[in-house]
Short mmCIF file of C-alpha atoms and ligand atoms in Angstrom, two decimals:
data_model
loop_
_atom_site.label_atom_id
_atom_site.label_comp_id
_atom_site.label_asym_id
_atom_site.label_seq_id
_atom_site.Cartn_x
_atom_site.Cartn_y
_atom_site.Cartn_z
CA MET A 1 38.31 -9.66 21.93
CA LYS A 2 36.62 -7.23 24.32
CA ILE A 3 34.51 -4.13 23.73
CA THR A 4 36.37 -1.11 25.12
CA ALA A 5 34.16 1.86 24.16
CA VAL A 6 30.90 2.70 22.42
CA GLU A 7 30.49 6.01 20.58
CA ALA A 8 27.23 7.53 19.30
CA ILE A 9 28.12 10.43 17.00
CA PRO A 10 25.33 12.80 15.85
CA TYR A 11 25.64 14.22 12.36
CA ALA A 12 23.44 16.06 9.89
CA ILE A 13 23.48 15.87 6.08
CA PRO A 14 20.83 17.83 4.15
CA TYR A 15 18.53 16.34 1.55
CA THR A 16 18.36 17.93 -1.90
CA HIS A 17 14.55 17.85 -1.60
CA PRO A 18 12.27 16.61 1.17
CA LEU A 19 10.74 13.14 1.20
CA LYS A 20 7.12 13.40 2.37
CA PHE A 21 4.85 10.58 3.47
CA ALA A 22 1.70 10.14 5.55
CA SER A 23 3.43 10.09 8.94
CA GLY A 24 6.17 12.68 8.38
CA GLU A 25 8.75 14.41 6.22
CA VAL A 26 12.55 14.16 5.99
CA THR A 27 14.64 17.20 5.01
CA THR A 28 17.94 16.31 6.74
CA ALA A 29 19.59 13.02 7.61
CA ASP A 30 20.09 13.82 11.29
CA HIS A 31 21.35 10.40 12.24
CA ILE A 32 23.77 8.78 14.69
CA LEU A 33 26.92 6.96 13.61
CA VAL A 34 27.63 4.17 16.08
CA ARG A 35 31.22 3.01 16.56
CA ILE A 36 32.07 0.10 18.85
CA HIS A 37 35.77 -0.11 19.68
CA THR A 38 37.64 -3.21 20.87
CA ASP A 39 40.95 -4.14 22.46
CA ALA A 40 41.85 -5.87 19.18
CA GLY A 41 42.01 -2.46 17.53
CA ILE A 42 38.96 -3.28 15.37
CA THR A 43 35.97 -0.93 15.21
CA GLY A 44 32.39 -1.93 14.30
CA ILE A 45 30.26 0.68 12.51
CA ALA A 46 26.54 1.20 11.95
CA ASP A 47 24.12 4.01 11.12
CA ALA A 48 21.06 4.78 13.27
CA PRO A 49 18.32 6.79 11.48
CA PRO A 50 15.89 8.24 14.06
CA ARG A 51 12.26 8.34 12.95
CA PRO A 52 10.58 10.25 15.81
CA TYR A 53 7.13 10.29 14.15
CA THR A 54 7.25 6.52 13.77
CA TYR A 55 9.05 5.00 16.75
CA GLY A 56 9.47 7.99 19.08
CA GLU A 57 13.27 7.75 19.07
CA THR A 58 15.12 11.00 18.36
CA GLN A 59 18.74 11.76 17.53
CA THR A 60 19.23 12.77 21.17
CA SER A 61 17.44 9.75 22.65
CA ILE A 62 19.50 7.36 20.52
CA LYS A 63 22.76 9.06 21.52
CA VAL A 64 21.84 9.05 25.19
CA ILE A 65 20.57 5.46 25.42
CA ILE A 66 23.63 4.14 23.59
CA GLU A 67 26.22 6.20 25.46
CA ASP A 68 24.61 6.20 28.91
CA VAL A 69 22.68 2.93 29.12
CA PHE A 70 23.72 0.27 26.57
CA GLY A 71 27.36 1.28 26.10
CA PRO A 72 28.58 1.08 29.72
CA ASP A 73 26.91 -2.33 30.16
CA ILE A 74 28.42 -3.93 27.08
CA VAL A 75 31.96 -2.62 27.60
CA GLY A 76 34.08 -5.61 28.63
CA LEU A 77 31.94 -8.14 26.70
CA ASP A 78 33.22 -10.16 23.74
CA PRO A 79 31.32 -9.09 20.56
CA PHE A 80 31.07 -12.79 19.60
CA ASP A 81 29.00 -13.42 22.75
CA ARG A 82 25.99 -11.89 21.06
CA GLU A 83 23.47 -13.39 23.43
CA LYS A 84 25.18 -11.67 26.35
CA VAL A 85 25.03 -8.34 24.56
CA HIS A 86 21.39 -8.91 23.63
CA ALA A 87 20.53 -9.83 27.21
CA VAL A 88 21.72 -6.31 28.13
CA LEU A 89 19.78 -4.64 25.29
CA HIS A 90 16.59 -6.63 25.92
CA ARG A 91 16.25 -5.40 29.52
CA THR A 92 15.07 -2.13 27.98
CA ILE A 93 11.88 -2.24 25.91
CA ASN A 94 11.49 -0.26 22.64
CA ASN A 95 14.50 1.84 21.43
CA GLN A 96 14.68 -0.48 18.44
CA VAL A 97 16.74 1.83 16.19
CA ALA A 98 19.44 2.24 18.87
CA LYS A 99 19.49 -1.53 19.46
CA GLY A 100 19.55 -2.23 15.71
CA ALA A 101 22.65 -0.08 15.22
CA VAL A 102 24.48 -1.70 18.15
CA ASP A 103 23.67 -5.12 16.71
CA ILE A 104 24.88 -4.24 13.19
CA ALA A 105 28.09 -2.76 14.61
CA LEU A 106 28.68 -6.07 16.46
CA TRP A 107 28.24 -8.05 13.26
CA ASP A 108 30.63 -5.64 11.54
CA LEU A 109 33.16 -6.36 14.30
CA MET A 110 32.71 -10.11 13.96
CA GLY A 111 33.15 -9.97 10.19
CA LYS A 112 36.26 -7.83 10.51
CA ALA A 113 37.73 -10.11 13.18
CA LEU A 114 37.10 -13.16 10.97
CA GLN A 115 38.26 -11.30 7.84
CA THR A 116 34.92 -12.29 6.25
CA PRO A 117 32.09 -10.27 4.66
CA VAL A 118 28.99 -10.31 6.88
CA HIS A 119 26.74 -11.24 3.94
CA LYS A 120 28.67 -14.54 3.91
CA LEU A 121 28.32 -15.03 7.67
CA LEU A 122 24.56 -14.40 7.44
CA GLY A 123 23.86 -16.75 4.56
CA GLY A 124 25.74 -15.77 1.39
CA TYR A 125 22.78 -16.49 -0.89
CA THR A 126 23.56 -13.96 -3.63
CA ASP A 127 25.81 -10.98 -4.25
CA SER A 128 23.36 -8.26 -5.26
CA MET A 129 19.77 -7.11 -4.84
CA ARG A 130 17.28 -5.58 -7.20
CA VAL A 131 16.44 -2.01 -6.14
CA SER A 132 12.97 -0.65 -5.44
CA HIS A 133 12.71 3.16 -5.36
CA MET A 134 10.37 4.87 -2.90
CA LEU A 135 8.33 7.79 -4.31
CA GLY A 136 7.20 10.38 -1.73
CA PHE A 137 4.17 12.70 -1.96
CA LYS A 138 4.21 14.79 -5.12
CA PRO A 139 1.74 15.74 -7.84
CA ALA A 140 1.04 12.71 -10.06
CA GLU A 141 2.90 14.05 -13.12
CA GLU A 142 6.03 14.75 -11.05
CA LEU A 143 5.89 11.23 -9.62
CA LEU A 144 5.79 9.81 -13.13
CA GLU A 145 8.72 12.00 -14.20
CA GLU A 146 10.76 10.82 -11.17
CA ALA A 147 9.98 7.16 -11.80
CA GLN A 148 10.85 7.47 -15.50
CA ARG A 149 14.11 9.24 -14.64
CA PHE A 150 15.08 6.51 -12.13
CA GLY A 151 14.18 3.89 -14.72
CA GLU A 152 16.36 5.48 -17.39
CA GLN A 153 19.26 6.50 -15.16
CA TYR A 154 19.52 3.46 -12.88
CA GLY A 155 17.51 0.71 -14.56
CA ILE A 156 15.03 0.58 -11.67
CA THR A 157 11.75 -1.14 -12.53
CA THR A 158 10.08 -1.40 -9.09
CA PHE A 159 8.54 1.55 -7.28
CA LYS A 160 6.93 1.95 -3.88
CA LEU A 161 4.45 4.81 -3.92
CA LYS A 162 3.78 6.65 -0.68
CA VAL A 163 0.03 7.03 -0.18
CA GLY A 164 -2.32 7.58 2.75
CA ARG A 165 -3.59 11.03 1.73
CA ARG A 166 -7.11 12.39 1.79
CA PRO A 167 -9.09 12.78 -0.35
CA LEU A 168 -8.37 9.24 -1.51
CA SER A 169 -8.64 10.38 -5.13
CA LEU A 170 -5.19 12.05 -4.83
CA ASP A 171 -3.45 8.70 -4.42
CA ILE A 172 -5.83 6.82 -6.70
CA GLU A 173 -5.04 9.30 -9.49
CA ALA A 174 -1.28 8.91 -8.84
CA CYS A 175 -1.62 5.11 -9.18
CA HIS A 176 -3.46 5.46 -12.49
CA VAL A 177 -0.96 8.01 -13.86
CA LEU A 178 2.02 5.84 -12.89
CA ARG A 179 0.58 2.68 -14.36
CA LYS A 180 -0.40 4.40 -17.62
CA GLY A 181 2.97 6.15 -17.94
CA LEU A 182 5.23 3.28 -16.83
CA GLY A 183 3.46 0.40 -18.58
CA ASP A 184 2.55 -3.04 -17.30
CA ASP A 185 6.07 -4.41 -16.81
CA VAL A 186 6.95 -2.05 -13.96
CA GLU A 187 6.10 -3.21 -10.44
CA ILE A 188 4.17 -0.68 -8.32
CA TYR A 189 3.15 -1.17 -4.69
CA LEU A 190 1.83 1.18 -2.01
CA ASP A 191 2.71 2.28 1.51
CA ALA A 192 0.15 4.36 3.46
CA ASN A 193 2.13 4.73 6.72
CA ARG A 194 -1.16 4.39 8.67
CA GLY A 195 -2.69 7.37 6.84
CA TRP A 196 -6.06 5.71 6.16
CA THR A 197 -8.58 3.64 8.01
CA ALA A 198 -8.82 -0.02 6.98
CA ASN A 199 -12.13 0.75 5.26
CA GLU A 200 -10.61 3.61 3.27
CA ALA A 201 -7.83 1.25 2.21
CA MET A 202 -10.48 -1.21 1.03
CA GLU A 203 -12.01 1.53 -1.10
CA VAL A 204 -8.61 2.37 -2.63
CA LEU A 205 -8.04 -1.30 -3.46
CA ARG A 206 -11.45 -1.43 -5.15
CA ARG A 207 -10.72 1.69 -7.20
CA THR A 208 -7.25 0.50 -8.28
CA ALA A 209 -8.13 -3.17 -8.78
CA ASP A 210 -7.30 -3.13 -12.50
CA LEU A 211 -3.80 -1.61 -12.08
CA GLY A 212 -1.84 -4.70 -11.08
CA LEU A 213 -0.54 -3.24 -7.81
CA THR A 214 1.41 -5.91 -5.93
CA MET A 215 1.31 -4.99 -2.21
CA LEU A 216 -0.20 -2.53 0.26
CA GLU A 217 1.95 -1.65 3.27
CA GLU A 218 0.71 -0.42 6.67
CA PRO A 219 -2.64 0.89 5.32
CA CYS A 220 -3.91 1.89 8.77
CA ASP A 221 -2.94 1.63 12.40
CA ALA A 222 -2.47 -2.05 13.18
CA LYS A 223 -4.44 -1.48 16.38
CA GLU A 224 -7.62 -1.25 14.27
CA ALA A 225 -7.56 -5.02 14.71
CA MET A 226 -10.99 -6.03 13.50
CA SER A 227 -11.29 -3.95 10.34
CA ARG A 228 -7.65 -4.56 9.49
CA ARG A 229 -8.26 -8.32 9.68
CA ARG A 230 -11.25 -7.86 7.39
CA LEU A 231 -9.01 -5.94 4.96
CA VAL A 232 -6.38 -8.71 5.02
CA ASP A 233 -9.08 -11.35 4.46
CA HIS A 234 -10.60 -9.52 1.48
CA SER A 235 -7.54 -7.99 -0.18
CA PRO A 236 -6.39 -9.67 -3.40
CA ILE A 237 -2.82 -8.45 -2.69
CA PRO A 238 -0.64 -8.96 0.40
CA ILE A 239 -1.11 -6.47 3.26
CA VAL A 240 2.41 -5.76 4.54
CA ALA A 241 3.13 -4.86 8.17
CA ASP A 242 6.00 -2.37 8.53
CA GLU A 243 6.18 -0.02 11.53
CA SER A 244 3.88 -2.36 13.48
CA VAL A 245 6.54 -5.13 13.42
CA PRO A 246 9.99 -3.96 14.60
CA THR A 247 10.48 -7.19 16.61
CA ALA A 248 9.84 -10.89 16.02
CA GLY A 249 7.20 -10.77 18.76
CA ASP A 250 5.38 -7.97 16.94
CA ALA A 251 5.56 -9.89 13.67
CA SER A 252 4.10 -13.00 15.37
CA ARG A 253 1.25 -10.94 16.81
CA GLU A 254 0.34 -9.34 13.48
CA LEU A 255 0.59 -12.57 11.50
CA LEU A 256 -1.24 -14.74 14.01
CA SER A 257 -4.00 -12.20 14.60
CA GLY A 258 -4.52 -11.75 10.84
CA GLY A 259 -3.42 -8.09 10.84
CA ALA A 260 -0.95 -8.71 7.99
CA ASN A 261 0.06 -11.44 5.58
CA ALA A 262 3.50 -10.10 4.57
CA ILE A 263 6.27 -8.49 6.59
CA CYS A 264 8.66 -5.62 5.85
CA ILE A 265 12.06 -6.21 7.43
CA LYS A 266 14.20 -3.16 8.20
CA THR A 267 17.71 -3.74 9.47
CA ALA A 268 17.79 -0.17 10.84
CA ARG A 269 15.23 -1.05 13.50
CA SER A 270 15.79 -4.80 13.90
CA GLY A 271 19.55 -5.16 13.42
CA PHE A 272 20.72 -8.38 11.76
CA THR A 273 19.97 -10.58 14.76
CA GLU A 274 16.29 -9.71 15.24
CA ALA A 275 15.84 -9.46 11.45
CA THR A 276 17.03 -13.08 11.25
CA GLU A 277 14.41 -14.08 13.84
CA ILE A 278 11.67 -12.25 11.92
CA LEU A 279 12.79 -13.85 8.67
CA GLY A 280 12.74 -17.35 10.21
CA LEU A 281 9.24 -16.75 11.49
CA CYS A 282 8.07 -15.60 8.04
CA THR A 283 9.68 -18.41 6.06
CA GLY A 284 8.39 -20.91 8.63
CA LEU A 285 4.85 -19.62 8.22
CA GLY A 286 5.13 -19.22 4.46
CA VAL A 287 4.76 -15.45 4.48
CA ASP A 288 6.43 -13.06 2.00
CA VAL A 289 9.02 -10.53 3.19
CA THR A 290 10.27 -7.26 1.74
CA MET A 291 13.48 -5.41 2.62
CA GLY A 292 12.38 -1.92 3.62
CA ASN A 293 14.13 1.44 3.80
CA GLN A 294 14.08 3.57 6.93
CA ILE A 295 15.11 6.51 4.74
CA ASP A 296 18.64 5.22 5.05
CA THR A 297 21.99 6.71 4.19
CA GLN A 298 24.46 4.77 2.06
CA VAL A 299 25.90 3.30 5.27
CA GLY A 300 22.40 2.09 6.22
CA SER A 301 21.59 0.91 2.71
CA LEU A 302 24.75 -1.20 2.68
CA ALA A 303 23.52 -2.90 5.86
CA THR A 304 20.17 -3.61 4.17
CA VAL A 305 21.81 -5.11 1.09
CA THR A 306 24.18 -7.14 3.30
CA PHE A 307 21.23 -8.78 5.06
CA GLY A 308 18.93 -8.89 2.03
CA ALA A 309 21.40 -10.53 -0.34
CA ALA A 310 22.38 -13.08 2.31
CA HIS A 311 19.04 -14.91 2.17
CA ARG A 312 16.84 -16.37 -0.55
CA ALA A 313 13.55 -14.96 0.77
CA THR A 314 14.82 -11.42 1.32
CA SER A 315 16.42 -11.20 -2.13
CA ALA A 316 13.39 -12.56 -3.97
CA ARG A 317 11.77 -9.13 -4.18
CA ALA A 318 13.45 -5.81 -4.95
CA GLY A 319 14.74 -4.12 -1.77
CA GLU A 320 14.15 -0.44 -0.97
CA LEU A 321 17.71 0.76 -1.34
CA SER A 322 17.83 4.03 -3.25
CA ASN A 323 16.61 6.94 -1.14
CA PHE A 324 20.17 7.98 -0.31
CA LEU A 325 20.20 9.42 -3.85
CA ASP A 326 18.18 12.35 -2.46
CA MET A 327 20.96 13.25 0.01
CA LEU A 328 23.46 16.01 -0.70
CA ASP A 329 26.35 13.86 0.52
CA ASP A 330 27.11 10.76 2.62
CA LEU A 331 29.68 9.43 5.08
CA LEU A 332 30.51 6.35 3.02
CA ALA A 333 34.03 6.64 1.55
CA GLU A 334 33.27 4.60 -1.58
CA PRO A 335 29.80 5.56 -2.91
CA ILE A 336 27.20 2.88 -3.66
CA GLN A 337 26.57 2.34 -7.36
CA ILE A 338 23.23 1.24 -8.80
CA VAL A 339 23.95 -0.69 -11.99
CA ASP A 340 21.16 -2.19 -14.13
CA GLY A 341 18.76 -1.65 -11.24
CA ARG A 342 20.91 -3.60 -8.75
CA ILE A 343 23.21 -2.90 -5.79
CA SER A 344 26.02 -5.33 -4.98
CA VAL A 345 27.29 -6.43 -1.60
CA ARG A 346 30.86 -5.48 -0.75
CA ASP A 347 33.43 -8.22 -0.61
CA LEU A 348 35.21 -6.64 2.31
CA PRO A 349 35.51 -7.93 5.87
CA GLY A 350 32.48 -6.89 7.95
CA VAL A 351 29.59 -4.94 6.44
CA GLY A 352 32.06 -3.06 4.26
CA ALA A 353 31.04 0.49 5.23
CA GLU A 354 34.27 2.43 5.31
CA ILE A 355 33.68 5.95 6.63
CA ASP A 356 35.25 9.05 5.06
CA ALA A 357 36.96 10.65 8.08
CA ASP A 358 36.92 14.16 6.61
CA LYS A 359 33.21 13.99 5.87
CA LEU A 360 32.46 12.73 9.36
CA GLU A 361 34.46 15.62 10.81
CA HIS A 362 32.57 18.04 8.57
CA TYR A 363 29.02 16.76 9.23
CA ARG A 364 29.21 15.77 12.90
CA THR A 365 27.27 18.17 15.10
CA ASP A 366 28.87 17.47 18.47
CA LYS A 367 32.08 19.45 17.94
C1 MUC B 1 8.51 3.30 5.12
O1 MUC B 1 8.55 2.21 4.55
O2 MUC B 1 7.56 3.51 5.85
C2 MUC B 1 8.93 6.20 6.36
C3 MUC B 1 8.89 6.28 7.70
C4 MUC B 1 9.74 5.30 8.21
O3 MUC B 1 9.96 5.01 9.38
O4 MUC B 1 10.29 4.60 7.18
C5 MUC B 1 9.92 5.22 5.97
C6 MUC B 1 9.60 4.30 4.87
MG1 MG B 2 6.58 1.52 5.30
#
């Protein structure tokens, strides 16, 4: 089987309400749908969500690097020769979201060619994941109402609260209101998206110490090496590296330098291949992992659940899989269902993301 063409299709689907966090805000899913075609008549599919404020990639940059740089150099290669494809991708540094989508589309091709679901090829550990819902910036009472609604409607009992605001009391109050309103059995953890300094994060941990929070993600810029290491050393809960660790090399640096003691894996920026390397590093070192959400569509969330359910360590914690619920629509032909707080893998060849052709035609912005 040979790759014959690589397409990077821009599309835009509005959100019903914006998701706000310390480093940005999302009002529209202005993503890229990647399609890799082959001479076997099989097409691999993946979604690329640009996060310009995080990684610097935009919808345009992802389209251009895939169509003008990566695509022409992987045409003619066999999708099963993954190392050859990765040798091409690795010549270029950064551009992790574009590379991640190419990688997932390759795995989709391999699964389809073998008539096997990719979650089986990757590890086949379990067939569903518990869902964690991400709560963006809102007044504390509205956050509580959203969490209670998601609990009642979908059975979700794990929430990641976006923090990183100043004054610190805004987020500290939100933590107290959520814990009081949700009770002790609900898991709550925090993600500051680099909004604080390490010392501010330390103060927040002190002032929320009695709330049973389970993790603090990317509290400050990982480059604040010394104070971040002090935070990691003194924190009673794991300090999770997220945007500082898109590659296995980044994860090694943060873990070995003491900048983090847990790692968030996102398939959108690491693909399945690099995510597997990061996971091996973490399990080898005895470090916890979480499956993160890059504010993914249903197509992207299916990729996350495919990888997450495939391995023991990635399915141990709830994965961040539900933010697509804030989108007005999606490209996925068969919508994802959240049942009793869980999302199941699809027992279809490949990743199982069948695209609704009419919706793609409607939402694509290049025609
Ligand atoms: C997260 O975990 O940080 C926000 C920005 C981004 O790149 O991903 C999201 C969620
Ligand atoms: Mg994060």
